Amino acid sequence: MDDDERRYEPRALEQKWQRIWAEERTWEVANPGQPGHRSDKPKAYVLEMLPYPSGKPHVGHLKNYSIGDAIAHYRRRNGFEVIHPMGYDAFGLPAENAAIRTGEHPRVSTERSIAQFREQFRAWGISIDWTREISSHTPEYYRWTQWIFLKLFEAGLAYRRAAAVQWCPTDATVLANEQVVDGRCERCGSLVEPRNLEQWFFKITDYADRLLADFDLLEDWPDNVVTMQRNWIGRSEGATVVFRCEQLELDFPVFTTRPDTLFGATFFVVAPEHPDLERLAAGCANSDAVREYVAAAMRTSTGERAAESRDKTGVALGQTVTNPVNGEQIPIYVADYVLMEYGTGAIMAVPAHDERDFEFAQRFGLPIRRVVAAASESEGQREAPLEAAFVSHSEHDVAINSGQFSGLPSPEANRRILDWLGESGRGERSVNYRLRDWLISRQRYWGCPIPIVHCERCGLVAVPEAELPVPLPEVDDYKPKGKSPLAGAEQWVAVECPSCGGAARRDTDTMDTFVDSSWYFLRYLDADNGEAPFSAEAADHWMAVDQYIGGVEHAILHLMYARFFTKALADIGCLRVQEPFTNLLTQGMITRDGAKMSKSVGNTVSPATYVERYGADAARTYVCFMGPPERGGDWLDEGVEGVYRFLRRLWTLAVEVEQRTERGDSAQLAGAAGPARDLLIKTHWAIEKATHDFDRGFQLNTVIAATMELVNAAYRCKNGLYDSPAGAAALRFATATTASLIFPFSPHLGSEVWEMIEGGRVWDQPWPRADPEILSVERFELVVQINGKLRDRLSAPSGSDRDALFELARASPKIAEQLADKEIVKVIAVPDKLLNIVVRG
RNA sequence: GCCGGGAUGGUGGAAUUGGUCAGACACGGCCGACUUAAAAUCGGCUGCCCCCAACACAGGGCGUGAGGGUUCGAGUCCCUCUCCCGGCACCA
């Protein structure tokens, strides 16, 4: 064959294998009951987070799918029936905002982008079962998103209520709590404003405890993700204590985590949004000032109000409540540092033991009474005025100035006070969460319509299942105007009430796109099902996702919502698992020149460019070689080139080995000696190293390094091996093994080299196994240390005991010299590794 | 402030979990071979310092953010500190 034709040409080679995989439908798997279903193999569900299709895929996608594909291949080769599907999170704001600018329908731009993504995934050679492809914007998909919404509605988990919500003025929509970062819209950065609106919520708070408890069901999730979710849910144990306003005959329950500080409560604060505020203010002399304060608080943006540097503000209400532990009358204030959304919207203020209350008390000249002290403090220290709030959770603290509880250790005071309150019905143990219900209404166009009809007579009426999907109507104007663009589709909005038949109107909001992605991993399992979102049989077989791979930016939002959906669907009876993702790998971000890639900085990397120049194999292998998957890394063109050079070296080696050796002489391996045996050992070493690193948290970078070492070893010895049968066999074995080990990263080249050397399909081959016999050596290099310092290396027989090793070491001139006139204190031996002689003198 | 994760050559990162002078593999750099030449390719060297007129060899010392500790032995375990990254934060 002509030399030119034997050059490494990734493009032609990659196209060849991609064609074979498409024609032979290599990566398709069948459900139970379908022809071709493999009940003989264990299943593995390998899934990467689905992409939001905008423009073309970027390097983050390349990394995500390269890692996922390597894992999918590795599982397949280890005997698993792997389901590895793909889809698109196609609804969303960017496409809609583009539509407002360009006038092009979001469906058109989205579908163009989907085509580009699909095309790139094929060009990358990702092993996807394309028969399961879904896209969340299609009626076939969102019909079932609506169906699930209705099930949640029936179960009381979807409800509508008026609430103070966070409004983004730029995107002209409300946002979920999770989408507000530092008081700003996560997406566009605008300061969000408080608004009182009636909105749809999902009752995720009902699941708070299960979301926490079921972390135990997960096998391997990164600690930081679990911690972030824990913090987000923010469970705190404490008590609800009732303070009564005698004048108005009103009870005010408050939540506290520190019942032991009750005797230190010297005033009481309610949030500006508190529903009883008007009644409290009505009779008091200050009522104008109160109303003014409340109005100002309502105008202040959420972020501004939360700013820590801000001085405490508030207004006295001129009323008092009774402290249930000592009957004291303490004044009531309204202040915006108390949040209506947390607890009961009212607090008992204990300035001596809470920084915020302390600050407020100082500003308003309120008494500060100390009720907790460290056990070590003297009487004098305990009586001295506080410079700052004494906030401590030590078990060694004691209660002081606390009536009959004075002198008790704080934990006990806590218990006793609670019991005592409970007996008289003035308080009880309770739990509070930071987590709020998930606000899912969006006043935007490009999303899944909410399948509810508003009827003046019947109220909220579910669209009957048979009428799903409620189609997303065509509109002329996408511009958000404070209400959903869907409201402009008058014909669509006007509808008969499914319940009474009278004139009614459709809900014109669309759902948060996180709803779409909270169940997509279930639709893959049964993507063509026209009767249900998925069959119980398919879900029972494939769920849960054994390995999920995606960006850590979804640690809270997507991952918590999907966990909630899974539990809710299980409760409704659709699903038998409690957790969707058993193992999670969060990949690190790829930067360029040390900075996050962004169009405005102009440091983006287009994978397509590199795939064209170096091939998909080089690009994929490079992103896996940069470092451990969960770490980030800086993209270097030289790095891709380095991997490309390695692949080309493998190719060149394979061509040479194929030309200069004969197939089928593997029996010769048994007799290998000298360099041939060394190469054989190196090959088994590489197999063991690769397998070990794959199994230990997918250390993909070192798997690749092992294959590089093997190729380097083959290059160093190959010219001396061609002439002997054993040498030739060792070279063939090393080359084919490299192909086999690199296949999960470079599937095209791996397939090609395997075919050249061994014939057939590498993906049908089981993952290679290292032969322990070959790896166990008869002799090893003994390291001899004296007082922990290396002094000599000797060849020693494997399995020698301590005494034998010591005798051997003493025979060495270097060691003998070191040991002269020294007293041997101790000899430590590590079998087949080292000997440490401890001496004195 | 609280929680989580880090800090290893010029660079990305290795180190089989307390055991072979730490630095695999790769990038970058230097040198050589091939070539009229360059590119490509192949091969070699590449932590710092000392000893030496210089080269080579051999040798010695120091090195995993800083300091201390445990141990025969520490990048790995413990304590203190510094810095960096991520998350949460007026949540009672």
PDB file of C-alpha atoms in Angstrom, chain A residues 386-483:
ATOM      1  CA  LEU A 386     -21.826  43.185  76.857  1.00  0.00           C
ATOM      2  CA  GLU A 387     -19.711  44.684  74.098  1.00  0.00           C
ATOM      3  CA  ALA A 388     -21.352  42.399  71.598  1.00  0.00           C
ATOM      4  CA  ALA A 389     -23.925  39.646  71.552  1.00  0.00           C
ATOM      5  CA  PHE A 390     -22.735  36.519  73.330  1.00  0.00           C
ATOM      6  CA  VAL A 391     -23.502  33.866  70.727  1.00  0.00           C
ATOM      7  CA  SER A 392     -22.322  30.463  71.807  1.00  0.00           C
ATOM      8  CA  HIS A 393     -23.448  26.913  71.360  1.00  0.00           C
ATOM      9  CA  SER A 394     -21.116  25.366  73.853  1.00  0.00           C
ATOM     10  CA  GLU A 395     -22.347  22.555  76.069  1.00  0.00           C
ATOM     11  CA  HIS A 396     -20.485  24.169  78.921  1.00  0.00           C
ATOM     12  CA  ASP A 397     -22.625  27.273  78.983  1.00  0.00           C
ATOM     13  CA  VAL A 398     -24.991  27.819  81.867  1.00  0.00           C
ATOM     14  CA  ALA A 399     -28.294  29.637  82.238  1.00  0.00           C
ATOM     15  CA  ILE A 400     -28.272  32.793  84.356  1.00  0.00           C
ATOM     16  CA  ASN A 401     -30.988  35.314  85.206  1.00  0.00           C
ATOM     17  CA  SER A 402     -33.478  32.671  84.136  1.00  0.00           C
ATOM     18  CA  GLY A 403     -35.732  32.210  87.122  1.00  0.00           C
ATOM     19  CA  GLN A 404     -35.960  28.654  88.351  1.00  0.00           C
ATOM     20  CA  PHE A 405     -33.690  27.525  85.519  1.00  0.00           C
ATOM     21  CA  SER A 406     -30.725  29.656  86.556  1.00  0.00           C
ATOM     22  CA  GLY A 407     -27.595  27.644  87.098  1.00  0.00           C
ATOM     23  CA  LEU A 408     -28.549  24.792  84.778  1.00  0.00           C
ATOM     24  CA  PRO A 409     -26.253  23.847  81.918  1.00  0.00           C
ATOM     25  CA  SER A 410     -27.665  25.359  78.706  1.00  0.00           C
ATOM     26  CA  PRO A 411     -28.656  22.067  77.010  1.00  0.00           C
ATOM     27  CA  GLU A 412     -30.593  21.067  80.101  1.00  0.00           C
ATOM     28  CA  ALA A 413     -32.146  24.497  80.526  1.00  0.00           C
ATOM     29  CA  ASN A 414     -33.280  24.167  76.918  1.00  0.00           C
ATOM     30  CA  ARG A 415     -35.027  20.872  77.593  1.00  0.00           C
ATOM     31  CA  ARG A 416     -36.560  21.898  80.878  1.00  0.00           C
ATOM     32  CA  ILE A 417     -37.906  25.197  79.595  1.00  0.00           C
ATOM     33  CA  LEU A 418     -39.474  23.405  76.626  1.00  0.00           C
ATOM     34  CA  ASP A 419     -41.123  20.780  78.800  1.00  0.00           C
ATOM     35  CA  TRP A 420     -42.421  23.452  81.137  1.00  0.00           C
ATOM     36  CA  LEU A 421     -43.852  25.517  78.260  1.00  0.00           C
ATOM     37  CA  GLY A 422     -45.394  22.422  76.757  1.00  0.00           C
ATOM     38  CA  GLU A 423     -47.240  21.595  79.967  1.00  0.00           C
ATOM     39  CA  SER A 424     -48.992  24.934  79.907  1.00  0.00           C
ATOM     40  CA  GLY A 425     -49.545  24.885  76.140  1.00  0.00           C
ATOM     41  CA  ARG A 426     -47.431  27.945  75.493  1.00  0.00           C
ATOM     42  CA  GLY A 427     -44.831  26.276  73.324  1.00  0.00           C
ATOM     43  CA  GLU A 428     -43.698  23.072  71.663  1.00  0.00           C
ATOM     44  CA  ARG A 429     -40.768  21.599  69.798  1.00  0.00           C
ATOM     45  CA  SER A 430     -40.791  22.384  66.098  1.00  0.00           C
ATOM     46  CA  VAL A 431     -38.683  22.310  62.982  1.00  0.00           C
ATOM     47  CA  ASN A 432     -38.200  25.049  60.435  1.00  0.00           C
ATOM     48  CA  TYR A 433     -36.719  25.063  56.941  1.00  0.00           C
ATOM     49  CA  ARG A 434     -35.034  27.632  54.831  1.00  0.00           C
ATOM     50  CA  LEU A 435     -36.402  25.886  51.772  1.00  0.00           C
ATOM     51  CA  ARG A 436     -39.458  27.537  50.194  1.00  0.00           C
ATOM     52  CA  ASP A 437     -41.965  26.096  47.810  1.00  0.00           C
ATOM     53  CA  TRP A 438     -40.880  26.109  44.187  1.00  0.00           C
ATOM     54  CA  LEU A 439     -42.484  28.961  42.276  1.00  0.00           C
ATOM     55  CA  ILE A 440     -42.972  27.651  38.756  1.00  0.00           C
ATOM     56  CA  SER A 441     -45.094  30.237  36.894  1.00  0.00           C
ATOM     57  CA  ARG A 442     -43.308  32.326  34.331  1.00  0.00           C
ATOM     58  CA  GLN A 443     -44.870  35.197  32.431  1.00  0.00           C
ATOM     59  CA  ARG A 444     -43.035  34.215  29.292  1.00  0.00           C
ATOM     60  CA  TYR A 445     -43.786  32.622  25.953  1.00  0.00           C
ATOM     61  CA  TRP A 446     -41.277  29.877  25.202  1.00  0.00           C
ATOM     62  CA  GLY A 447     -42.233  27.263  27.740  1.00  0.00           C
ATOM     63  CA  CYS A 448     -44.726  24.605  28.603  1.00  0.00           C
ATOM     64  CA  PRO A 449     -48.285  25.971  29.025  1.00  0.00           C
ATOM     65  CA  ILE A 450     -49.940  25.319  32.371  1.00  0.00           C
ATOM     66  CA  PRO A 451     -52.925  23.005  31.716  1.00  0.00           C
ATOM     67  CA  ILE A 452     -55.415  24.812  33.897  1.00  0.00           C
ATOM     68  CA  VAL A 453     -58.574  26.724  33.090  1.00  0.00           C
ATOM     69  CA  HIS A 454     -59.776  29.624  35.208  1.00  0.00           C
ATOM     70  CA  CYS A 455     -63.540  29.587  35.535  1.00  0.00           C
ATOM     71  CA  GLU A 456     -65.424  32.242  37.423  1.00  0.00           C
ATOM     72  CA  ARG A 457     -67.859  29.702  38.742  1.00  0.00           C
ATOM     73  CA  CYS A 458     -65.679  26.624  39.261  1.00  0.00           C
ATOM     74  CA  GLY A 459     -62.362  28.230  40.075  1.00  0.00           C
ATOM     75  CA  LEU A 460     -59.239  26.387  38.969  1.00  0.00           C
ATOM     76  CA  VAL A 461     -60.158  23.521  36.705  1.00  0.00           C
ATOM     77  CA  ALA A 462     -57.740  20.924  35.374  1.00  0.00           C
ATOM     78  CA  VAL A 463     -57.742  20.396  31.617  1.00  0.00           C
ATOM     79  CA  PRO A 464     -58.980  16.821  31.111  1.00  0.00           C
ATOM     80  CA  GLU A 465     -56.194  14.361  30.352  1.00  0.00           C
ATOM     81  CA  ALA A 466     -57.720  13.459  27.019  1.00  0.00           C
ATOM     82  CA  GLU A 467     -57.342  17.068  25.861  1.00  0.00           C
ATOM     83  CA  LEU A 468     -53.632  17.177  26.449  1.00  0.00           C
ATOM     84  CA  PRO A 469     -51.459  18.625  25.237  1.00  0.00           C
ATOM     85  CA  VAL A 470     -52.591  22.179  25.717  1.00  0.00           C
ATOM     86  CA  PRO A 471     -50.686  23.496  22.727  1.00  0.00           C
ATOM     87  CA  LEU A 472     -48.359  26.436  22.918  1.00  0.00           C
ATOM     88  CA  PRO A 473     -50.240  28.977  20.771  1.00  0.00           C
ATOM     89  CA  GLU A 474     -48.696  31.041  18.002  1.00  0.00           C
ATOM     90  CA  VAL A 475     -48.428  34.703  18.946  1.00  0.00           C
ATOM     91  CA  ASP A 476     -47.470  37.803  17.007  1.00  0.00           C
ATOM     92  CA  ASP A 477     -45.614  39.480  19.818  1.00  0.00           C
ATOM     93  CA  TYR A 478     -43.242  37.759  22.234  1.00  0.00           C
ATOM     94  CA  LYS A 479     -42.444  40.909  24.130  1.00  0.00           C
ATOM     95  CA  PRO A 480     -43.044  40.466  27.836  1.00  0.00           C
ATOM     96  CA  LYS A 481     -45.331  43.175  29.139  1.00  0.00           C
ATOM     97  CA  GLY A 482     -45.778  42.104  32.705  1.00  0.00           C
ATOM     98  CA  LYS A 483     -48.157  39.408  31.742  1.00  0.00           C
TER      99      LYS A 483
END
